[in-house]
Amino acid sequence: MPEEEPSGLPRRVVLGGVGAAVAVSAVSPIARAADAVAPPGPARESDFTTGWRFVLANPDGITDPTGRYDRAPDPAFDDSAWQVVDVPHDWSIELPPTPVGTNSGSGFFRGGLGWYRKTFTLPPSFAGKHVSVEFDGVYSDAHVYLNGELLGNHPYAYTGFAFDLTGRLHAGGRPNVLAVRATNPLPSSRWYSGGGIFRRVRLVVTEAVHVARHGTFVTTPDIAAGRGTVRVATDVVNEGAAVTAEVRTTVTDPAGRVVANGSVAVAVPSGRTVTAVSGLRVERPQLWSVGAPRLYRLRTDVVVAGRVLDTTTTDFGFRYTEFHPDNGFSLNGVPMKLRGVNLHASQGALGAVIDPAALEHQMRLMLAMGVNALRTAHNPPDPQLVTVCERLGIVMMVEAFDCWRTGKLEYDYHRDFDEWSGRDIAEMVHAAKNSPAVVLWSIGNEVPDASMAGGPEIAAGLIAAVRAIDGTRPVVMGSDRYRGVPAPGSPQDLILKQLDGLGVNYNTAQSIDGLHQQYPGKFFFESESSSATSTRGVYQEPDLLNTGENHTPGKRATSSYDNNLASWTFSGEYSLKKDRDRKFCQGQFLWAGQDYLGEPTPYDVFPVKTSFFGAVDSAGLPKDAFHLFRSQWTTAPMVHLTPMDWTNHRPGEPVAVWVYSTVDTVELVLSGKSLGVKKFDRKTTVDGRLYLETTEPAGDDKNDPSGSYVSPNGSTGKLHLTWTVPFRPGTLTAIARSGAREVARDELVTAGPPHAITLAAEHPGGGVVPGAMTFVTASVVDARGVVVPGAGPVLRFGVRGPGRIAGVDNGRQELAQSYQQPVIPAFNGLAVAVVAATGGRGPITVTASAPGLAPGQLTLPGSSLGQPHGPGARAAGTPVVPGASTADASYSGAPDTLPAAMLDGNPATGWSNHYVKPATATLNAVSRPRARDWVSLAWPSAQRISAVTANFVVDGTLTLPVAAEVAYRTARGFEPVPNLRITWGTGSDDPTTFAFDPVGTTEVRVTMTARGFLRISALLAR
């Protein structure tokens, strides 16, 4: 009997599979001729993603107060005015970001209520066939209708589902209408989720006897003993008369050669599902590993009375893993650390749209950093991501939920947990159970129930649901509730005793040691590590281990010297050392591999809409953190200079130059003159693993008596080499040598004025990722081809040929504009356009232009892949370029001391550089005056001025500057005002006057040197 929904309508979720191929062309509204589905072919399923009709019924709520779409499921409803879209589709990313009715968690993008409709006809040959529609994911609470009848609903966005259409479809050329209602109530996610049918859809047609959906499970139980045993369990569904079916299985090796086959006969009664189990033997199997991801393929044929009724294929691999509580993780008997990253499901400028080429581009970026593992934070992945990881050799921790019964947000999964969690976690396991890439199942992330009385019972149910399907992989969770050793009998203690292992989020070295000692039979790893924040190309106070934030509008960014930390986080270097030194620690998953929309810590203000945690930015451009982890996670010779800017410095300014390298000896050279050779010391962990590190106090762990993190072998140090270099223009080069031989170099060249735009489509791993999406990087360069750091002209991208701009991004976290358009300002000299093929013939020519610059051009090969109505198809070219601020500052220490407060006429408000950075688990609180800061006034047109008056507030914390300079803007840049005369105020809030000979300008700037913090309550030019 079908399950009854509360409404009394049957929920006809397909548990069995379906087969035979169909082809679907673009769809027209019901008022026009419906598209014909092709007759069955040799394959059992076909793409069902093109030609949908979509309407955003309400972007600000999940109801339709107008009633206009009450009849949207009705086949007679007129959808001719709706947009034509291809799915996967995300309506939220197509909307402009707004602070109204949204929040920073959603990246200031709206959610709402959307409707999709697809109209199609079936050929007569479909008579008697079993037909279903399968969705890989819909955000969220999908209600699916066929010809006006509700088939059922599926609340969770990140698990797939299917509905049986058999017996409900019109034949004989009569149109069928599939309608989908989707909602995204805000807040429903702690990060950007998108909205709509954001994963694939397919129509599946089979005979009555067929392999069930997710009905094949392949295991290799004896591979650790050197035997190539393949165990295949096949669920065969019979929706017709009783039969005896022969299940034939054939295994082909990575080269496509048949290496094993077999068959088993099973009686399948009418209306039943029977599991056929067969065993095969493969001689000398080639193992799947991170370095050599060799995949085998299983073909399954269901044969009745000599006729093949269904055929499926399943990729799998021979590999075995061990998570040892003392010795760590090993793959095929080879010890290795999990060098992992956390990634959310969004894809930068594409939003939540899943595209296989975009996924591969992202994962190849991670590979170039040395990544070998991925945690799907914090939801089940799209099946295409699993496929990418198994092809590239990346092991996976697949995760189910971000909450259980107790929610974190008003509209998150807690509302559906009790009814749906068992089915959803089973779907997660079924969808990925055959992949050799998947090595861990996670039942949740930082769930509040983990420290509540009902938590152990919930965990027991989820663990049992996983193990009922797959007992070959460990079951874990990621948690922030174990930063101390749990009390015996506490919920944390009872849950950990049920799990095979535990991922800890942001534990100190001391706390993870305590857990290992208390639970010697459990394995531990860091499911989230570091979370240091950074902005590509932004640098601040390298001598501080934790810097304050700059709250000045337009300058909300964080330092890339691995030194901006939230209260719960650690520097990348601390996290790397802590993991490196503990053999028992299986490894770590960096939070995060890439910046993502939403969670813009440490800022919570529009238009800061992107996180700062990534090793690469949201556009896929590497930050310095990428190279830090690369220096520790790869072995090939490399060297990297931080800062990635040898242009924007004052003459003589001392610049802290950090060098990351896999080589122990590095020489720094400025325009041919050596600045000295520095070396890492060669060290060995207590269990004999070699590593490179300096030997100096790092000052990065207040919990140790020395004040620095100390390795179990007694050593301390840093993972970078440091020079202090007085700036002068030229070429700064880091040369890494092994012996006397140069093996790697990195070079920075002082850039001249912007001259041209260049385009490239390569990523750090080399080559262009093939597929329907190509990521094209635009660089603003000078006349010699040097990227101009700090350059920010508005770039306009264009496409000729069978392609379009699917989205644009520049990696800047503070950005008010939409990503779904062809124009964007460059950020620190760079921007990225995602070019989508539309499936036509011929080359795709991409251009980028900006006023006053020579345009760039790049030709890409055309692709038979692609969609005409995918991401970016409905974009408008409307960049949002911030206007000049009337008052500005180099640095504002708090959200309520911004430059505009100097102009509001209220002496109780004002600008200040004062900040207090709270303590972290390893660092003390810090509040240290900055040596230099400036404030400025600007006007739309030139003003003639001869003085600036500033009212400085003075108290026990706030002081007068010890020196000041005044400059005014000219065509050549800022120049000192003539004949500056300063009259200092004598008391708090007294005016200090900076007088000078009259100048005509659009902006005047006061630069102050101070020994204490500054505050200006009023700033006036006259």
PDB file of N, CA and C in Angstrom, residues 24 26 47 49-51 85-88 354-357 384 770-774 802-804 806 835-841 844 861-871 873:
ATOM      1  N   VAL A  24      14.401  13.588 -25.174  1.00  0.00           N
ATOM      2  CA  VAL A  24      13.445  14.659 -24.959  1.00  0.00           C
ATOM      3  C   VAL A  24      13.977  15.938 -25.573  1.00  0.00           C
ATOM      4  N   ALA A  26      13.308  20.219 -26.620  1.00  0.00           N
ATOM      5  CA  ALA A  26      12.827  21.399 -25.902  1.00  0.00           C
ATOM      6  C   ALA A  26      11.297  21.399 -25.855  1.00  0.00           C
ATOM      7  N   ASP A  47      18.207  12.045 -20.444  1.00  0.00           N
ATOM      8  CA  ASP A  47      18.186  13.373 -19.859  1.00  0.00           C
ATOM      9  C   ASP A  47      16.798  13.984 -19.981  1.00  0.00           C
ATOM     10  N   THR A  49      16.233  17.391 -18.861  1.00  0.00           N
ATOM     11  CA  THR A  49      16.619  18.663 -18.255  1.00  0.00           C
ATOM     12  C   THR A  49      16.321  19.888 -19.109  1.00  0.00           C
ATOM     13  N   THR A  50      16.006  19.713 -20.367  1.00  0.00           N
ATOM     14  CA  THR A  50      15.848  20.885 -21.229  1.00  0.00           C
ATOM     15  C   THR A  50      14.380  21.279 -21.376  1.00  0.00           C
ATOM     16  N   GLY A  51      14.198  22.576 -21.649  1.00  0.00           N
ATOM     17  CA  GLY A  51      12.883  23.059 -22.057  1.00  0.00           C
ATOM     18  C   GLY A  51      11.836  23.112 -20.988  1.00  0.00           C
ATOM     19  N   VAL A  85      13.585  27.582 -19.195  1.00  0.00           N
ATOM     20  CA  VAL A  85      14.847  27.305 -18.500  1.00  0.00           C
ATOM     21  C   VAL A  85      15.235  25.860 -18.722  1.00  0.00           C
ATOM     22  N   ASP A  86      16.521  25.623 -18.670  1.00  0.00           N
ATOM     23  CA  ASP A  86      17.035  24.265 -18.609  1.00  0.00           C
ATOM     24  C   ASP A  86      17.470  24.008 -17.174  1.00  0.00           C
ATOM     25  N   VAL A  87      17.251  22.814 -16.707  1.00  0.00           N
ATOM     26  CA  VAL A  87      17.705  22.457 -15.370  1.00  0.00           C
ATOM     27  C   VAL A  87      18.962  21.578 -15.510  1.00  0.00           C
ATOM     28  N   PRO A  88      19.853  21.661 -14.514  1.00  0.00           N
ATOM     29  CA  PRO A  88      19.751  22.322 -13.219  1.00  0.00           C
ATOM     30  C   PRO A  88      19.586  23.835 -13.326  1.00  0.00           C
ATOM     31  N   ILE A 354      24.367  22.626 -10.457  1.00  0.00           N
ATOM     32  CA  ILE A 354      25.375  21.572 -10.541  1.00  0.00           C
ATOM     33  C   ILE A 354      25.743  21.361 -12.002  1.00  0.00           C
ATOM     34  N   ASP A 355      27.033  21.532 -12.308  1.00  0.00           N
ATOM     35  CA  ASP A 355      27.544  21.267 -13.646  1.00  0.00           C
ATOM     36  C   ASP A 355      28.802  20.416 -13.507  1.00  0.00           C
ATOM     37  N   PRO A 356      28.901  19.316 -14.245  1.00  0.00           N
ATOM     38  CA  PRO A 356      30.052  18.417 -14.058  1.00  0.00           C
ATOM     39  C   PRO A 356      31.390  19.054 -14.395  1.00  0.00           C
ATOM     40  N   ALA A 357      31.446  19.922 -15.425  1.00  0.00           N
ATOM     41  CA  ALA A 357      32.710  20.576 -15.759  1.00  0.00           C
ATOM     42  C   ALA A 357      33.117  21.553 -14.662  1.00  0.00           C
ATOM     43  N   GLN A 384      27.086  13.462  -9.432  1.00  0.00           N
ATOM     44  CA  GLN A 384      28.153  13.817 -10.368  1.00  0.00           C
ATOM     45  C   GLN A 384      29.440  14.192  -9.640  1.00  0.00           C
ATOM     46  N   PRO A 770      37.619  19.966 -19.843  1.00  0.00           N
ATOM     47  CA  PRO A 770      36.641  19.857 -20.924  1.00  0.00           C
ATOM     48  C   PRO A 770      35.224  19.800 -20.379  1.00  0.00           C
ATOM     49  N   GLY A 771      34.280  20.245 -21.174  1.00  0.00           N
ATOM     50  CA  GLY A 771      32.894  20.168 -20.765  1.00  0.00           C
ATOM     51  C   GLY A 771      32.129  21.381 -21.212  1.00  0.00           C
ATOM     52  N   ALA A 772      30.919  21.539 -20.661  1.00  0.00           N
ATOM     53  CA  ALA A 772      30.034  22.604 -21.088  1.00  0.00           C
ATOM     54  C   ALA A 772      30.342  23.930 -20.413  1.00  0.00           C
ATOM     55  N   MET A 773      31.182  23.936 -19.387  1.00  0.00           N
ATOM     56  CA  MET A 773      31.548  25.169 -18.690  1.00  0.00           C
ATOM     57  C   MET A 773      33.062  25.348 -18.730  1.00  0.00           C
ATOM     58  N   THR A 774      33.525  26.549 -19.062  1.00  0.00           N
ATOM     59  CA  THR A 774      34.944  26.872 -19.052  1.00  0.00           C
ATOM     60  C   THR A 774      35.144  28.129 -18.223  1.00  0.00           C
ATOM     61  N   PRO A 802      28.801  29.507 -30.388  1.00  0.00           N
ATOM     62  CA  PRO A 802      27.826  28.731 -29.610  1.00  0.00           C
ATOM     63  C   PRO A 802      28.138  28.715 -28.121  1.00  0.00           C
ATOM     64  N   GLY A 803      28.041  29.877 -27.496  1.00  0.00           N
ATOM     65  CA  GLY A 803      28.295  29.971 -26.068  1.00  0.00           C
ATOM     66  C   GLY A 803      27.694  31.235 -25.502  1.00  0.00           C
ATOM     67  N   ARG A 804      27.782  31.388 -24.178  1.00  0.00           N
ATOM     68  CA  ARG A 804      27.293  32.586 -23.502  1.00  0.00           C
ATOM     69  C   ARG A 804      28.051  32.719 -22.183  1.00  0.00           C
ATOM     70  N   ALA A 806      27.894  32.528 -18.518  1.00  0.00           N
ATOM     71  CA  ALA A 806      27.004  31.928 -17.522  1.00  0.00           C
ATOM     72  C   ALA A 806      27.087  32.642 -16.187  1.00  0.00           C
ATOM     73  N   VAL A 835      32.143  30.568 -18.982  1.00  0.00           N
ATOM     74  CA  VAL A 835      31.611  30.526 -20.339  1.00  0.00           C
ATOM     75  C   VAL A 835      30.904  29.192 -20.541  1.00  0.00           C
ATOM     76  N   ALA A 836      29.638  29.252 -20.873  1.00  0.00           N
ATOM     77  CA  ALA A 836      28.837  28.040 -21.072  1.00  0.00           C
ATOM     78  C   ALA A 836      28.658  27.783 -22.554  1.00  0.00           C
ATOM     79  N   ALA A 837      28.950  26.562 -22.970  1.00  0.00           N
ATOM     80  CA  ALA A 837      28.624  26.160 -24.335  1.00  0.00           C
ATOM     81  C   ALA A 837      27.118  25.988 -24.463  1.00  0.00           C
ATOM     82  N   THR A 838      26.603  26.293 -25.635  1.00  0.00           N
ATOM     83  CA  THR A 838      25.167  26.146 -25.870  1.00  0.00           C
ATOM     84  C   THR A 838      24.845  24.988 -26.799  1.00  0.00           C
ATOM     85  N   GLY A 839      25.855  24.191 -27.116  1.00  0.00           N
ATOM     86  CA  GLY A 839      25.624  22.968 -27.862  1.00  0.00           C
ATOM     87  C   GLY A 839      25.719  23.095 -29.363  1.00  0.00           C
ATOM     88  N   GLY A 840      26.113  24.255 -29.861  1.00  0.00           N
ATOM     89  CA  GLY A 840      26.220  24.431 -31.309  1.00  0.00           C
ATOM     90  C   GLY A 840      27.593  24.080 -31.839  1.00  0.00           C
ATOM     91  N   ARG A 841      27.747  24.174 -33.145  1.00  0.00           N
ATOM     92  CA  ARG A 841      29.018  23.863 -33.787  1.00  0.00           C
ATOM     93  C   ARG A 841      29.882  25.118 -33.908  1.00  0.00           C
ATOM     94  N   ILE A 844      34.132  29.040 -29.929  1.00  0.00           N
ATOM     95  CA  ILE A 844      33.546  30.058 -29.064  1.00  0.00           C
ATOM     96  C   ILE A 844      34.615  31.117 -28.829  1.00  0.00           C
ATOM     97  N   PRO A 861      37.311  25.804 -27.938  1.00  0.00           N
ATOM     98  CA  PRO A 861      36.638  24.864 -28.839  1.00  0.00           C
ATOM     99  C   PRO A 861      35.158  24.764 -28.506  1.00  0.00           C
ATOM    100  N   GLY A 862      34.352  24.596 -29.516  1.00  0.00           N
ATOM    101  CA  GLY A 862      32.934  24.368 -29.293  1.00  0.00           C
ATOM    102  C   GLY A 862      32.704  23.015 -28.651  1.00  0.00           C
ATOM    103  N   SER A 863      31.507  22.789 -28.176  1.00  0.00           N
ATOM    104  CA  SER A 863      31.183  21.533 -27.508  1.00  0.00           C
ATOM    105  C   SER A 863      29.782  21.095 -27.895  1.00  0.00           C
ATOM    106  N   SER A 864      29.626  19.799 -28.089  1.00  0.00           N
ATOM    107  CA  SER A 864      28.284  19.271 -28.346  1.00  0.00           C
ATOM    108  C   SER A 864      27.444  19.302 -27.083  1.00  0.00           C
ATOM    109  N   LEU A 865      28.113  19.473 -25.928  1.00  0.00           N
ATOM    110  CA  LEU A 865      27.401  19.598 -24.669  1.00  0.00           C
ATOM    111  C   LEU A 865      26.846  21.017 -24.543  1.00  0.00           C
ATOM    112  N   GLY A 866      26.102  21.254 -23.493  1.00  0.00           N
ATOM    113  CA  GLY A 866      25.632  22.604 -23.241  1.00  0.00           C
ATOM    114  C   GLY A 866      24.140  22.745 -23.388  1.00  0.00           C
ATOM    115  N   GLN A 867      23.631  23.851 -22.838  1.00  0.00           N
ATOM    116  CA  GLN A 867      22.210  24.128 -22.834  1.00  0.00           C
ATOM    117  C   GLN A 867      21.957  25.565 -23.277  1.00  0.00           C
ATOM    118  N   PRO A 868      20.940  25.779 -24.086  1.00  0.00           N
ATOM    119  CA  PRO A 868      20.660  27.157 -24.519  1.00  0.00           C
ATOM    120  C   PRO A 868      20.036  28.013 -23.434  1.00  0.00           C
ATOM    121  N   HIS A 869      19.420  27.394 -22.430  1.00  0.00           N
ATOM    122  CA  HIS A 869      18.674  28.158 -21.440  1.00  0.00           C
ATOM    123  C   HIS A 869      19.177  27.888 -20.025  1.00  0.00           C
ATOM    124  N   GLY A 870      20.488  27.689 -19.885  1.00  0.00           N
ATOM    125  CA  GLY A 870      21.083  27.445 -18.589  1.00  0.00           C
ATOM    126  C   GLY A 870      21.486  28.724 -17.879  1.00  0.00           C
ATOM    127  N   PRO A 871      22.408  28.645 -16.906  1.00  0.00           N
ATOM    128  CA  PRO A 871      22.798  29.825 -16.121  1.00  0.00           C
ATOM    129  C   PRO A 871      23.277  30.972 -17.005  1.00  0.00           C
ATOM    130  N   ALA A 873      21.542  32.805 -18.977  1.00  0.00           N
ATOM    131  CA  ALA A 873      20.763  33.051 -20.194  1.00  0.00           C
ATOM    132  C   ALA A 873      19.818  34.233 -20.031  1.00  0.00           C
TER     133      ALA A 873
END
